[in-house]
Coordinates of C-alpha atoms in Angstrom, one line a residue:
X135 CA 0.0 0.0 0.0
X136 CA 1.4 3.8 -0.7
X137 CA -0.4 6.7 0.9
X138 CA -0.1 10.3 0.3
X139 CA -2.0 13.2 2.3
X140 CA -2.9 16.8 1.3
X141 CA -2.7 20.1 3.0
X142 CA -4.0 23.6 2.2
X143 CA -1.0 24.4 0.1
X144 CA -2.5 22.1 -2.8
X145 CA -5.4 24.3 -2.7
X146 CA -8.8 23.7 -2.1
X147 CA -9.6 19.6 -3.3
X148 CA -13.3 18.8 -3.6
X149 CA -14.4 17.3 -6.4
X150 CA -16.5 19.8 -8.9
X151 CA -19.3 17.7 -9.3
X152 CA -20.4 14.0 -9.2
X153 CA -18.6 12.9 -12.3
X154 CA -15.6 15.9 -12.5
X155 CA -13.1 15.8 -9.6
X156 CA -11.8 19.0 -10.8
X157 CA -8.4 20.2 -11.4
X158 CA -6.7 20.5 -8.2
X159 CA -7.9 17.1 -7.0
X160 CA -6.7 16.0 -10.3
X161 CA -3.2 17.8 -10.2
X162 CA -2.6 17.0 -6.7
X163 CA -3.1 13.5 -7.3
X164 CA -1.1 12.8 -10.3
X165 CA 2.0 14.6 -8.2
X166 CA 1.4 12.5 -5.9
X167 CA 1.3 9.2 -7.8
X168 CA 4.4 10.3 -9.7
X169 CA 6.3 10.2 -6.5
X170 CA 5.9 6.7 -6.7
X171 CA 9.2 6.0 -8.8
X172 CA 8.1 2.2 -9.0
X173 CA 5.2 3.3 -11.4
X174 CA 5.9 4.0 -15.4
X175 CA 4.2 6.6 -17.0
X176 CA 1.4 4.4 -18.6
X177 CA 1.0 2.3 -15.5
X178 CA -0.9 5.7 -13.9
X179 CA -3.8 4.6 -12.1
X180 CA -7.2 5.6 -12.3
X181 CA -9.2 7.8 -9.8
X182 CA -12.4 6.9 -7.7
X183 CA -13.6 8.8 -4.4
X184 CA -17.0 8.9 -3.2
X185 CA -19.8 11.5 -2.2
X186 CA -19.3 11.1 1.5
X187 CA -22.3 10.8 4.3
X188 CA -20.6 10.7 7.4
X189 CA -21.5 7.0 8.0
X190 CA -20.2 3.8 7.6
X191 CA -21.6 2.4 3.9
X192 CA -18.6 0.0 2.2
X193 CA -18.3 1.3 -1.4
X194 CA -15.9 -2.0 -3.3
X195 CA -14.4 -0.6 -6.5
X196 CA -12.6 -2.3 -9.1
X197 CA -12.5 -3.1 -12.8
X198 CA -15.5 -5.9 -14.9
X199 CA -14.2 -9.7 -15.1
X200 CA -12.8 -9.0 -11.1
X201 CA -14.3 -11.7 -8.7
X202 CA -16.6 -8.5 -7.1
X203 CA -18.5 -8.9 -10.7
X204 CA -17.4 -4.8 -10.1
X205 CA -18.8 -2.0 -12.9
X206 CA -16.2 -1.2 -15.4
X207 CA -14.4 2.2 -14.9
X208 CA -14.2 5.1 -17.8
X209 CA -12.6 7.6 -18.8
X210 CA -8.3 7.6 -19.0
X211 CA -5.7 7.4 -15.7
X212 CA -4.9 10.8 -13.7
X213 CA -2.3 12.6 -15.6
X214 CA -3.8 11.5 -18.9
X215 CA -7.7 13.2 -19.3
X216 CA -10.9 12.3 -17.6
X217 CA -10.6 10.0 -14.3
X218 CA -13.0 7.4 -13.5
X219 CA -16.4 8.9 -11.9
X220 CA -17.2 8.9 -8.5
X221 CA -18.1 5.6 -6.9
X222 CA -21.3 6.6 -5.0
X223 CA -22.1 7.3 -1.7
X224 CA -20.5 6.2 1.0
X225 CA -17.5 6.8 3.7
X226 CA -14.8 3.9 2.8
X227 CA -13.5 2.8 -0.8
X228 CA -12.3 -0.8 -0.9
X229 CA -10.2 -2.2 -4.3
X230 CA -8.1 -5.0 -5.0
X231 CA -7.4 -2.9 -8.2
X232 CA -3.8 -2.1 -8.6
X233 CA -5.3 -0.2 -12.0
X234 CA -7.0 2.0 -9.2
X235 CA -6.3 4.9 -6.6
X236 CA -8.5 5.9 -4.3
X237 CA -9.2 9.1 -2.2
X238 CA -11.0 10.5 0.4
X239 CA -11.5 14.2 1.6
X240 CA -11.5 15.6 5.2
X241 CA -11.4 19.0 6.9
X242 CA -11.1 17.9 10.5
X243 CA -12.3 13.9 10.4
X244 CA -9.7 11.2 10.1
X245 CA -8.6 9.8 7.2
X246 CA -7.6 6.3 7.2
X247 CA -5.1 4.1 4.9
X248 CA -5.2 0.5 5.1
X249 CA -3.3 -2.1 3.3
X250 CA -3.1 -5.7 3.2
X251 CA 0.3 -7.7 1.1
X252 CA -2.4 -9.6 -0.6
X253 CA -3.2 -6.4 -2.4
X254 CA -6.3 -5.1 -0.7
X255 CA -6.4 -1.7 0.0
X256 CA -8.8 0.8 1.6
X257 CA -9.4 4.7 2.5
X258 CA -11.9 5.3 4.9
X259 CA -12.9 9.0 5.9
X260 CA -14.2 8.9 9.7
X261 CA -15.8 11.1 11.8
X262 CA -17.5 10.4 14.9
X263 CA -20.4 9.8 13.9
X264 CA -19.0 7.3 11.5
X265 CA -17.0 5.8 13.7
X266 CA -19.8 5.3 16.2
X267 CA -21.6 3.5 13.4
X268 CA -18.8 1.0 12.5
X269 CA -17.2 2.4 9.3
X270 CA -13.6 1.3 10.2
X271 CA -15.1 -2.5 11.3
X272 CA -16.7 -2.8 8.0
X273 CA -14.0 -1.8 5.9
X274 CA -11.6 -4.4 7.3
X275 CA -14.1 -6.9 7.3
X276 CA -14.8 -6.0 3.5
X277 CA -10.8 -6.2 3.1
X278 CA -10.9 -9.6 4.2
X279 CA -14.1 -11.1 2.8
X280 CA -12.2 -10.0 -0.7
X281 CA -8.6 -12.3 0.7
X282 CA -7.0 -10.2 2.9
X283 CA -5.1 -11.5 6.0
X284 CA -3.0 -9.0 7.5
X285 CA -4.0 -5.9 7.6
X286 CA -2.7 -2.4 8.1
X287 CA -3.8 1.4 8.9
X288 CA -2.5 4.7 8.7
X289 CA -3.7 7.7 10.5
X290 CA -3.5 11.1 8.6
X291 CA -4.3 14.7 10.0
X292 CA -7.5 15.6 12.1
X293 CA -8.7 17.9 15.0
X294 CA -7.2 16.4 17.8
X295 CA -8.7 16.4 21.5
X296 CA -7.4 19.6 22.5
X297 CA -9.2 21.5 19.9
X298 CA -12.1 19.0 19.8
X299 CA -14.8 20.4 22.9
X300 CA -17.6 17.9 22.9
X301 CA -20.9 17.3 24.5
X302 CA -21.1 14.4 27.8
X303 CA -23.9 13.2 25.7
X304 CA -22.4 12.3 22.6
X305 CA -18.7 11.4 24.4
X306 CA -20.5 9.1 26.1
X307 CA -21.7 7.5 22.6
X308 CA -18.3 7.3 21.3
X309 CA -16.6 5.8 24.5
X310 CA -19.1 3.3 24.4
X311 CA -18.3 1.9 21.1
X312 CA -14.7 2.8 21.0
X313 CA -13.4 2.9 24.8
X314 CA -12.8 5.2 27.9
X315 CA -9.8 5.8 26.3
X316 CA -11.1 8.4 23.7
X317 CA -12.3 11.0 26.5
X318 CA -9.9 13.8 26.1
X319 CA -10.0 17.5 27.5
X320 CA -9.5 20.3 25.6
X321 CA -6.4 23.0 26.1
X322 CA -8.7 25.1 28.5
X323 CA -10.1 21.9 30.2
X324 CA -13.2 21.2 28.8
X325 CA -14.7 17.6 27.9
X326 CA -13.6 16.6 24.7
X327 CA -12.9 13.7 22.0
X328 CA -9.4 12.2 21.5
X329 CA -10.5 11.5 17.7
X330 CA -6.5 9.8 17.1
X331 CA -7.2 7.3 20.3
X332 CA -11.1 6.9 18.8
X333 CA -9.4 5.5 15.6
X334 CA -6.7 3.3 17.1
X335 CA -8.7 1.4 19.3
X336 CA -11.6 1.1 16.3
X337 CA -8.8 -0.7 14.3
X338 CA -7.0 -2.7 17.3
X339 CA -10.6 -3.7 17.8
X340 CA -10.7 -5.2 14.5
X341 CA -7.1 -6.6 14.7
X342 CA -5.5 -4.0 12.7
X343 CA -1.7 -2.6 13.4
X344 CA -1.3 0.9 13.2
X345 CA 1.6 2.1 11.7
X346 CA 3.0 5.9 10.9
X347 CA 0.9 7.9 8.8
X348 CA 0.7 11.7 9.3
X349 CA 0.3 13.5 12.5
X350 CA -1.2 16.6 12.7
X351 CA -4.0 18.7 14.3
X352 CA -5.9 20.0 11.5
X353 CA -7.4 22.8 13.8
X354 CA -3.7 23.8 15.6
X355 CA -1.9 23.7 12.2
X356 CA -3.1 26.4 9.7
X357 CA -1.7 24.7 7.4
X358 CA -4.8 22.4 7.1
X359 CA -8.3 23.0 6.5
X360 CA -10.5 22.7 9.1
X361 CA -14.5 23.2 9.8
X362 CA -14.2 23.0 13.3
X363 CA -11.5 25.9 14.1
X364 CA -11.9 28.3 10.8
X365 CA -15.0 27.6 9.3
X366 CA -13.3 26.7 5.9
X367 CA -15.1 25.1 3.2
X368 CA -11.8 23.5 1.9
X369 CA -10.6 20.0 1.8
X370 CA -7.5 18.2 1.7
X371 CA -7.0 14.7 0.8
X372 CA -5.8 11.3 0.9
X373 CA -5.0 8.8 -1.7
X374 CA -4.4 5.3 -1.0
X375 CA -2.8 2.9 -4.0
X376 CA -1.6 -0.4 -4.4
X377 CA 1.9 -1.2 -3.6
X378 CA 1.4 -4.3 -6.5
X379 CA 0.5 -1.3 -9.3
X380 CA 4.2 -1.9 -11.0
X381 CA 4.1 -5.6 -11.1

């Protein structure tokens, strides 16, 4: 599995519309698939994200004639012209397509890369309400209904607890599905959600070792968007590709 994140400094990534991911999704993720130095220039994947609903809908992606029985993708690889469309509604992409990259768009939620050396990979966006409802379970168990054995994740930036003030009530709904371990306070003391710990235990729960990814607070560091701190409509990104792409 390869992952790259997004910041601010790539500009402002939401896709355009349902079937155009725009050009600074676009541009942003060709640069960052042509850091991979293992891919050749006509081995460029193509591009699938998702409309995202802050809950924990599966969305598997892949190419016709693949075990899934999955819908063929159009259009030409990200560099090259017009990417594959978006892949529907949801909160996690699943492919066993090295053909494929896949991405996900957060302002303060987590952003999740997983990988598996059978090929499987996954992003998952996750909020709390998402993670409440079982989005990063699902994935995995997706990942390994389609042959995956061990699998990995990969935390990128989100508002951590000490910018994160949250309601008793809906703590409470979090620790119960995650753990005690995701109360937090914020920096002036206040009752708040340890998102990073929410995430970890959610995928030690299912098994899942976390390894580095990248970690920031989305609301501390300007150089991220975030909804919670600034009110900014922006999004940065992750992409998630095979590690099997160049063989």
């Amino acid at each position: 599995m390869h992952a790259a994140w997004g910041d601010a400094s790539s500009g402002d990534l939401r896709p355009a519309g349902r079937g155009d991911p725009g050009e600074a999704l676009l541009s942003w993720a060709d640069q960052a698939l042509r850091s991979d130095r293992a891919l050749r220039s006509d081995q460029m994947p193509h591009l699938r994200w998702m409309a995202q609903v802050h809950g924990a809908k599966v969305l598997v992606t892949g190419v016709a004639g693949d075990a899934a029985g999955l819908a063929r993708p159009t259009g030409r690889p990200v560099g090259r012209g017009t990417p594959v469309a978006c892949s529907g509604l949801g909160d996690a992409l699943v492919s066993t397509t090295p053909e494929l990259a896949i991405a996900v768009l957060t302002a303060d939620c987590a952003s999740i890369a997983l990988g598996s050396s059978e090929g499987v990979f996954a992003a998952v966006h996750a909020g709390w309400r998402g993670l409440v409802a079982g989005v990063v379970g699902r994935a995995v168990a997706t990942m390994r209904e389609l042959g995956a054995t061990e699998v990995v994740g990969a935390l990128g930036p989100c508002i951590h607890g000490e910018c994160y003030e949250f309601s008793e009530a809906d703590l409470a709904e979090v620790a119960a599905r995650c753990g005690e371990g995701v109360r937090g306070r914020t920096s002036d003391g206040r009752p708040a959600l340890d998102l990073p710990a929410a995430v970890a235990a959610s995928l030690a729960a299912c098994g899942v070792g976390l390894v580095p990814g990248r970690d920031a607070c989305t609301a501390c560091d300007p150089g991220y968007y975030s909804h919670r701190a600034r009110g900014d409509r922006g999004r940065q990104a992750l992409l998630v590709w095979s590690d099997q792409t160049a063989s």
